[in-house]
Tab-separated table of C-alpha atoms and ligand atoms in Angstrom:
chain	number	residue	atom	x	y	z
P	1	MET	CA	-0.579	34.203	-30.498
P	2	GLU	CA	-2.008	32.463	-27.174
P	3	TYR	CA	0.078	30.449	-24.843
P	4	LYS	CA	-0.506	27.912	-22.443
P	5	ILE	CA	1.633	27.982	-19.619
P	6	ALA	CA	1.571	25.903	-16.656
P	7	LEU	CA	2.719	27.687	-13.581
P	8	LEU	CA	5.006	25.316	-10.829
P	9	PRO	CA	5.310	27.966	-7.710
P	10	GLY	CA	6.765	25.148	-5.676
P	11	ASP	CA	8.144	26.429	-2.440
P	12	GLY	CA	10.348	28.694	-0.637
P	13	ILE	CA	11.000	31.629	-2.620
P	14	GLY	CA	10.015	29.731	-5.707
P	15	PRO	CA	6.410	31.565	-5.436
P	16	GLU	CA	7.696	35.163	-4.913
P	17	VAL	CA	10.177	34.910	-8.283
P	18	ILE	CA	7.402	33.448	-9.925
P	19	ALA	CA	4.781	36.320	-9.259
P	20	GLN	CA	7.799	38.919	-10.362
P	21	THR	CA	8.472	36.674	-13.821
P	22	THR	CA	4.207	36.412	-14.986
P	23	MET	CA	3.795	40.482	-14.484
P	24	VAL	CA	7.123	40.657	-16.804
P	25	LEU	CA	5.552	38.062	-18.956
P	26	ASP	CA	2.246	40.101	-19.182
P	27	LYS	CA	4.178	43.444	-20.433
P	28	ILE	CA	6.098	41.451	-23.429
P	29	GLY	CA	2.627	40.114	-24.024
P	30	MET	CA	1.431	43.392	-24.077
P	31	LYS	CA	4.480	45.002	-26.443
P	32	TYR	CA	4.237	41.853	-29.198
P	33	GLY	CA	0.992	41.317	-29.370
P	34	ASP	CA	0.868	37.502	-27.153
P	35	SER	CA	-1.513	36.385	-24.369
P	36	PHE	CA	-0.262	34.055	-21.831
P	37	ALA	CA	-2.724	32.295	-20.183
P	38	TYR	CA	-1.463	30.229	-16.566
P	39	THR	CA	-2.624	27.239	-15.004
P	40	GLU	CA	-1.044	26.905	-11.614
P	41	LEU	CA	-0.392	23.387	-10.617
P	42	LEU	CA	1.157	21.996	-7.330
P	43	ALA	CA	4.614	20.241	-7.119
P	44	GLY	CA	6.850	19.766	-4.321
P	45	GLY	CA	6.423	19.966	-0.831
P	46	CYS	CA	3.298	22.501	-1.266
P	47	ALA	CA	1.656	19.045	-3.041
P	48	ILE	CA	2.787	17.248	-0.474
P	49	ASP	CA	0.969	19.239	2.025
P	50	ALA	CA	-2.025	19.213	-0.200
P	51	VAL	CA	-2.640	15.980	-1.689
P	52	GLY	CA	-0.285	14.014	0.686
P	53	GLU	CA	2.358	13.423	-2.829
P	54	PRO	CA	4.669	15.864	-4.552
P	55	LEU	CA	4.002	15.150	-8.007
P	56	PRO	CA	0.468	14.245	-8.640
P	57	GLN	CA	-0.842	12.996	-12.062
P	58	VAL	CA	-2.856	16.106	-12.274
P	59	THR	CA	0.310	18.164	-12.465
P	60	ILE	CA	1.855	15.696	-14.937
P	61	ASP	CA	-1.681	15.819	-16.767
P	62	GLY	CA	-1.743	19.954	-17.177
P	63	CYS	CA	2.357	20.357	-17.991
P	64	LEU	CA	1.135	18.150	-20.930
P	65	ALA	CA	-1.838	20.503	-22.144
P	66	SER	CA	0.301	23.493	-21.952
P	67	ASP	CA	2.355	24.936	-24.478
P	68	SER	CA	5.281	25.125	-21.986
P	69	VAL	CA	5.820	24.791	-17.826
P	70	LEU	CA	7.287	27.541	-15.897
P	71	LEU	CA	8.768	26.336	-12.360
P	72	GLY	CA	9.828	28.427	-9.156
P	73	ALA	CA	11.724	25.733	-6.645
P	74	VAL	CA	10.914	22.766	-4.675
P	75	GLY	CA	12.139	21.411	-0.971
P	76	GLY	CA	12.806	22.630	2.428
P	77	PRO	CA	13.714	21.456	5.481
P	78	LYS	CA	10.145	20.355	6.429
P	79	TRP	CA	10.414	17.739	4.198
P	80	ASP	CA	14.130	16.910	4.324
P	81	THR	CA	13.186	13.603	6.673
P	82	LEU	CA	11.179	12.010	4.397
P	83	PRO	CA	12.185	8.956	2.493
P	84	GLY	CA	13.835	9.210	-0.842
P	85	GLU	CA	10.541	8.744	-2.993
P	86	GLN	CA	8.510	10.624	-1.361
P	87	ARG	CA	10.464	14.299	-1.170
P	88	PRO	CA	9.718	17.552	-3.011
P	89	GLU	CA	12.909	16.725	-5.073
P	90	ARG	CA	10.557	13.588	-6.718
P	91	ALA	CA	8.509	16.572	-8.687
P	92	LEU	CA	11.148	17.638	-10.709
P	93	LEU	CA	12.683	14.382	-11.372
P	94	GLY	CA	9.504	12.723	-12.338
P	95	LEU	CA	8.635	15.785	-14.444
P	96	ARG	CA	11.923	15.651	-16.154
P	97	GLY	CA	11.405	11.889	-17.222
P	98	ALA	CA	7.215	12.435	-17.817
P	99	LEU	CA	7.769	14.884	-20.190
P	100	GLY	CA	10.857	13.567	-21.537
P	101	LEU	CA	12.996	16.537	-21.039
P	102	PHE	CA	16.174	14.983	-21.506
P	103	ALA	CA	18.596	18.244	-22.305
P	104	ASN	CA	18.957	20.330	-19.702
P	105	ILE	CA	20.384	23.959	-21.172
P	106	ARG	CA	22.114	26.059	-18.250
P	107	PRO	CA	24.118	29.004	-19.783
P	108	ALA	CA	26.061	31.288	-17.620
P	109	ILE	CA	27.143	34.394	-18.676
P	110	LEU	CA	28.822	37.175	-16.525
P	111	HIS	CA	27.188	40.614	-17.088
P	112	GLN	CA	29.787	43.569	-17.235
P	113	ALA	CA	27.907	45.148	-14.361
P	114	LEU	CA	28.384	42.301	-11.971
P	115	LYS	CA	32.333	41.973	-11.858
P	116	GLU	CA	32.295	43.129	-8.366
P	117	ALA	CA	30.103	40.197	-7.400
P	118	CYS	CA	32.445	37.438	-9.311
P	119	PRO	CA	34.787	35.812	-7.238
P	120	LEU	CA	37.757	35.250	-9.507
P	121	ARG	CA	40.396	38.164	-10.101
P	122	GLU	CA	40.014	40.302	-12.573
P	123	ASP	CA	42.484	39.328	-14.966
P	124	ILE	CA	41.206	35.827	-15.036
P	125	ILE	CA	37.440	37.635	-15.719
P	126	GLY	CA	38.675	39.323	-18.563
P	127	ASP	CA	35.996	41.044	-20.680
P	128	GLY	CA	33.489	38.497	-19.445
P	129	ILE	CA	32.539	35.301	-18.940
P	130	ASP	CA	30.211	33.423	-21.359
P	131	VAL	CA	29.956	28.995	-20.790
P	132	CYS	CA	26.550	27.193	-21.539
P	133	VAL	CA	26.580	24.170	-19.858
P	134	VAL	CA	24.105	21.404	-21.578
P	135	ARG	CA	23.374	18.382	-19.053
P	136	GLU	CA	21.722	15.036	-19.851
P	137	LEU	CA	18.599	15.287	-17.712
P	138	THR	CA	16.778	11.892	-17.538
P	139	GLY	CA	19.435	9.598	-17.706
P	140	GLY	CA	22.667	8.297	-15.789
P	141	MET	CA	23.099	7.681	-12.107
P	142	TYR	CA	19.643	9.739	-11.202
P	143	PHE	CA	17.077	7.728	-13.028
P	144	GLY	CA	19.547	4.185	-12.932
P	145	ASP	CA	18.957	1.021	-10.551
P	146	ARG	CA	19.159	1.899	-7.112
P	147	GLY	CA	18.551	0.086	-3.572
P	148	ARG	CA	19.943	-1.325	-0.485
P	149	ARG	CA	21.078	-4.823	-0.077
P	150	GLN	CA	22.871	-6.913	3.114
P	151	GLY	CA	26.722	-7.246	2.507
P	152	ASP	CA	29.686	-8.441	4.211
P	153	MET	CA	30.215	-5.110	6.109
P	154	GLY	CA	26.620	-3.899	6.969
P	155	GLU	CA	24.091	-2.464	4.961
P	156	GLU	CA	25.062	-1.106	1.443
P	157	ALA	CA	23.505	1.382	-0.609
P	158	TYR	CA	24.527	1.782	-4.663
P	159	ASP	CA	23.353	3.678	-7.376
P	160	THR	CA	24.010	2.645	-11.045
P	161	GLU	CA	25.717	4.915	-13.708
P	162	CYS	CA	24.299	3.831	-17.069
P	163	TYR	CA	24.076	5.682	-20.321
P	164	SER	CA	22.780	4.159	-23.601
P	165	GLU	CA	24.284	5.050	-27.229
P	166	VAL	CA	20.903	6.886	-27.925
P	167	GLU	CA	20.954	8.810	-24.900
P	168	VAL	CA	24.298	10.312	-25.478
P	169	GLU	CA	23.600	10.488	-29.274
P	170	ARG	CA	20.632	12.930	-28.450
P	171	ILE	CA	22.207	14.804	-25.943
P	172	ALA	CA	25.759	15.553	-28.096
P	173	ARG	CA	23.268	17.220	-30.964
P	174	THR	CA	21.951	19.421	-28.406
P	175	ALA	CA	25.361	20.549	-27.646
P	176	PHE	CA	26.743	20.945	-31.468
P	177	GLU	CA	23.567	22.363	-32.557
P	178	ILE	CA	23.689	25.325	-29.603
P	179	ALA	CA	27.473	25.321	-30.139
P	180	ARG	CA	26.903	26.263	-34.074
P	181	LYS	CA	25.009	29.393	-32.800
P	182	ARG	CA	28.015	30.483	-30.245
P	183	ALA	CA	31.442	30.378	-30.151
P	184	LYS	CA	31.730	26.727	-32.598
P	185	LYS	CA	33.179	24.749	-29.483
P	186	VAL	CA	32.441	21.434	-27.769
P	187	THR	CA	33.626	20.075	-24.531
P	188	SER	CA	32.531	16.894	-23.701
P	189	VAL	CA	33.123	16.294	-19.987
P	190	ASP	CA	33.438	12.747	-18.502
P	191	LYS	CA	35.601	10.286	-16.402
P	192	ALA	CA	36.426	8.089	-19.396
P	193	ASN	CA	39.811	7.196	-17.620
P	194	VAL	CA	37.748	4.928	-14.954
P	195	LEU	CA	34.196	5.033	-15.791
P	196	GLU	CA	32.583	2.195	-18.613
P	197	SER	CA	29.950	4.415	-18.893
P	198	SER	CA	31.800	7.055	-19.865
P	199	ARG	CA	34.053	5.344	-22.363
P	200	LEU	CA	30.964	4.654	-24.185
P	201	TRP	CA	30.024	8.416	-23.619
P	202	ARG	CA	32.881	9.569	-25.480
P	203	SER	CA	32.934	7.342	-28.451
P	204	VAL	CA	29.612	8.211	-29.166
P	205	VAL	CA	30.268	11.575	-28.825
P	206	ILE	CA	33.304	11.084	-31.424
P	207	ARG	CA	30.786	10.003	-33.798
P	208	VAL	CA	28.285	12.783	-33.696
P	209	ALA	CA	30.842	15.352	-34.263
P	210	LYS	CA	31.435	14.169	-37.467
P	211	GLU	CA	28.305	15.237	-38.583
P	212	TYR	CA	28.930	18.577	-37.148
P	213	PRO	CA	32.900	19.211	-38.745
P	214	ASP	CA	32.335	23.206	-38.429
P	215	VAL	CA	32.491	22.758	-34.642
P	216	VAL	CA	35.475	21.964	-32.536
P	217	LEU	CA	35.596	19.148	-30.367
P	218	ASP	CA	37.932	18.296	-26.977
P	219	HIS	CA	37.347	16.031	-24.427
P	220	MET	CA	38.114	16.716	-20.680
P	221	TYR	CA	38.163	14.394	-17.427
P	222	VAL	CA	35.637	16.150	-14.851
P	223	ASP	CA	37.886	16.468	-11.932
P	224	ASN	CA	40.305	18.600	-14.477
P	225	ALA	CA	37.256	20.339	-15.947
P	226	SER	CA	35.706	21.792	-12.697
P	227	MET	CA	39.839	22.719	-12.184
P	228	GLN	CA	40.268	24.485	-15.382
P	229	LEU	CA	36.375	26.105	-15.396
P	230	ILE	CA	37.683	28.478	-12.333
P	231	ARG	CA	41.529	28.525	-13.765
P	232	ASP	CA	40.429	29.746	-17.041
P	233	PRO	CA	37.020	29.952	-17.985
P	234	HIS	CA	37.507	31.711	-21.274
P	235	GLN	CA	38.297	28.046	-22.725
P	236	PHE	CA	34.982	26.894	-22.780
P	237	ASP	CA	32.104	27.509	-24.951
P	238	VAL	CA	29.917	24.285	-24.745
P	239	MET	CA	30.792	22.109	-22.096
P	240	VAL	CA	28.367	18.887	-22.593
P	241	THR	CA	27.804	16.063	-20.033
P	242	THR	CA	26.218	13.705	-17.702
P	243	ASN	CA	23.035	14.143	-15.335
P	244	MET	CA	25.356	13.887	-11.890
P	245	PHE	CA	28.613	16.025	-13.353
P	246	GLY	CA	26.064	18.322	-15.240
P	247	ASP	CA	24.368	18.838	-11.910
P	248	ILE	CA	27.766	19.863	-10.050
P	249	LEU	CA	29.568	21.560	-12.811
P	250	SER	CA	26.529	24.014	-13.493
P	251	ASP	CA	26.509	24.858	-9.690
P	252	GLU	CA	30.181	25.870	-10.105
P	253	ALA	CA	29.392	27.852	-13.687
P	254	SER	CA	26.700	29.733	-11.929
P	255	MET	CA	29.155	30.736	-9.308
P	256	ILE	CA	32.102	32.770	-11.685
P	257	THR	CA	28.713	34.681	-12.832
P	258	GLY	CA	28.218	36.209	-9.415
P	259	SER	CA	25.391	34.782	-7.672
P	260	ILE	CA	23.795	31.352	-8.226
P	261	GLY	CA	20.667	33.787	-8.610
P	262	MET	CA	21.069	35.156	-11.767
P	263	LEU	CA	21.006	31.981	-13.610
P	264	PRO	CA	18.275	30.392	-15.872
P	265	SER	CA	17.729	27.244	-17.296
P	266	ALA	CA	16.268	24.936	-19.881
P	267	SER	CA	15.055	21.726	-19.958
P	268	LEU	CA	13.774	20.352	-23.557
P	269	GLY	CA	13.021	16.939	-24.812
P	270	GLU	CA	12.153	16.192	-28.983
P	271	GLY	CA	9.167	18.694	-29.479
P	272	THR	CA	8.457	22.227	-28.384
P	273	LEU	CA	7.341	21.568	-24.862
P	274	GLY	CA	9.792	22.715	-22.735
P	275	MET	CA	10.071	23.454	-18.445
P	276	TYR	CA	12.334	26.795	-17.705
P	277	GLU	CA	13.394	27.377	-13.832
P	278	PRO	CA	15.988	29.112	-12.349
P	279	ILE	CA	18.991	26.622	-11.384
P	280	HIS	CA	18.669	28.263	-7.355
P	281	GLY	CA	16.702	26.265	-5.230
P	282	SER	CA	13.912	27.582	-2.487
P	283	ALA	CA	16.262	29.170	-0.445
P	284	PRO	CA	14.241	28.107	2.744
P	285	ASP	CA	16.186	30.365	4.920
P	286	ILE	CA	14.945	34.210	3.107
P	287	ALA	CA	11.610	32.696	1.783
P	288	GLY	CA	8.642	35.081	2.190
P	289	GLN	CA	11.072	38.419	2.937
P	290	ASP	CA	11.160	39.857	-0.331
P	291	ARG	CA	14.923	39.117	-0.809
P	292	ALA	CA	15.055	36.720	-3.387
P	293	ASN	CA	16.934	37.680	-6.764
P	294	PRO	CA	13.913	37.556	-9.351
P	295	ILE	CA	16.455	37.584	-12.375
P	296	ALA	CA	17.106	33.746	-12.521
P	297	THR	CA	13.422	33.354	-13.127
P	298	ILE	CA	12.452	36.489	-15.326
P	299	LEU	CA	15.669	35.032	-17.467
P	300	SER	CA	13.890	31.580	-17.886
P	301	ALA	CA	11.100	32.914	-18.931
P	302	ALA	CA	13.424	34.958	-21.808
P	303	MET	CA	14.617	31.306	-22.763
P	304	MET	CA	10.668	30.111	-22.840
P	305	LEU	CA	9.909	32.529	-25.115
P	306	ARG	CA	13.305	31.810	-27.572
P	307	PHE	CA	13.323	28.384	-27.259
P	308	SER	CA	9.415	26.723	-27.017
P	309	PHE	CA	7.586	29.662	-28.718
P	310	GLY	CA	10.205	31.000	-30.913
P	311	GLN	CA	10.198	34.767	-30.110
P	312	GLU	CA	13.280	35.861	-30.230
P	313	GLN	CA	12.711	39.175	-30.140
P	314	ALA	CA	10.857	39.087	-27.046
P	315	ALA	CA	13.665	37.370	-25.254
P	316	ASP	CA	16.156	40.291	-26.337
P	317	SER	CA	13.902	42.513	-24.850
P	318	ILE	CA	13.731	40.989	-21.354
P	319	GLU	CA	17.294	39.961	-21.551
P	320	LYS	CA	18.062	43.933	-22.341
P	321	ALA	CA	15.887	45.288	-19.519
P	322	VAL	CA	17.954	42.934	-16.911
P	323	THR	CA	21.177	43.927	-18.063
P	324	GLN	CA	19.907	48.063	-18.242
P	325	VAL	CA	18.642	47.669	-14.864
P	326	LEU	CA	22.038	45.789	-13.409
P	327	ALA	CA	23.817	48.722	-15.166
P	328	GLN	CA	21.791	51.273	-13.506
P	329	GLY	CA	22.919	50.059	-10.300
P	330	TYR	CA	19.891	48.042	-8.791
P	331	ARG	CA	20.941	44.924	-6.890
P	332	THR	CA	19.584	42.198	-4.697
P	333	GLY	CA	21.417	40.867	-1.530
P	334	ASP	CA	22.796	38.402	-3.441
P	335	ILE	CA	24.782	40.579	-5.875
P	336	MET	CA	24.966	43.492	-3.938
P	337	SER	CA	28.396	45.383	-3.581
P	338	SER	CA	29.759	48.310	-2.276
P	339	GLY	CA	28.257	51.616	-3.994
P	340	MET	CA	24.896	50.111	-5.616
P	341	LYS	CA	21.534	50.239	-4.385
P	342	LEU	CA	20.255	47.273	-2.801
P	343	VAL	CA	16.222	46.536	-3.839
P	344	GLY	CA	14.179	43.716	-2.625
P	345	THR	CA	12.125	41.277	-4.946
P	346	LYS	CA	9.247	43.110	-5.775
P	347	GLU	CA	11.409	46.314	-6.760
P	348	MET	CA	13.332	44.230	-9.018
P	349	GLY	CA	10.859	42.941	-10.488
P	350	GLN	CA	9.162	46.721	-11.327
P	351	LEU	CA	12.477	47.994	-12.338
P	352	ILE	CA	12.476	44.802	-14.723
P	353	LEU	CA	9.243	45.641	-16.058
P	354	ALA	CA	9.616	48.919	-16.589
P	355	ALA	CA	12.621	48.768	-18.885
P	356	ILE	CA	10.565	46.743	-21.071
S	1	IPM	C1	19.167	20.910	-9.991
S	1	IPM	C2	18.977	20.098	-9.149
S	1	IPM	C3	17.624	19.265	-8.880
S	1	IPM	C4	19.115	18.394	-9.184
S	1	IPM	C5	17.703	18.742	-7.620
S	1	IPM	C6	16.557	19.547	-6.970
S	1	IPM	C7	16.937	17.321	-7.695
S	1	IPM	O1	20.370	20.423	-7.813
S	1	IPM	O2	18.246	20.929	-11.132
S	1	IPM	O3	20.426	21.118	-10.194
S	1	IPM	O4	20.163	17.538	-8.563
S	1	IPM	O5	18.780	17.737	-10.705
S	2	MG	MG1	21.578	21.176	-9.071
């Protein structure tokens, strides 16, 4: 098969980690008889510099015409002073909306070899950590009504949290389907003791759960969930939550896996077109220095093979190669610990390539 992939390297370390990932994909293609045709497109700060807007229409069209989208990272200090609608981050939000990618899957797995990099105590880590955050991605406060107005106490600014039954239903289904392939437990995270949107969220999740009697459902308030995640991560299998809470909890989950540089993500909609990206940002402080960890992006490509192309074996093959290289003691700076071998972005890419 030939697959068309829209490549959005973006800003900062984005182009560096994407370069390693396409090499890995090409090797996988050779191994399994597939080929990947890349179309490079502008998104984020680089698009602002080149054409004056973060998400040009040609980029949206190019993504829609592809089988899948692979994104590096967007943003950087250079564009931080721009008004909200013109910021690089708009590219991400615009793509999620335009491609209808309502489900964001963020698996947080602590590799055995990386126990040293995990900030939790060894007795809490136990035999490893494996939590999957399922974040709603096209609703809630990120896409709600917002604005500024004059109030009695000066200027006011507001963002609105709003969820519809359909939005909650479809993300809940995604979470239950994923749980079925894992430990069959879903924890729905909300703030139903305070927020009306959370009360609707909870009642819809309970309704959808009836279709999945084989999956255990529980509910947790977001403040408690953020505490439980570091107190005892083993109690979680799949966590399903809103756009805003999922943004926060997935960063927290990433930290307990050793480094945010390790976490891949998949953003999916109704069809097979998905957008795959590392959950880390553009890391401008280390950009262009061959110091970035390419693993999160390489693992995102594995998720692409699995979720968009149905290539389970190829995905496994990438994940095994990553595990092997880590077991051999190779580390980028973010996951370095004493006695290990420090390597740069390119060398890490080469090692994973060789292990495939
Ligand atoms: C993420 C990021 C984005 C988000 C930003 C860059 C807009 O933090 O993907 O988690 O908040 O969704
Ligand atoms: Mg985030």
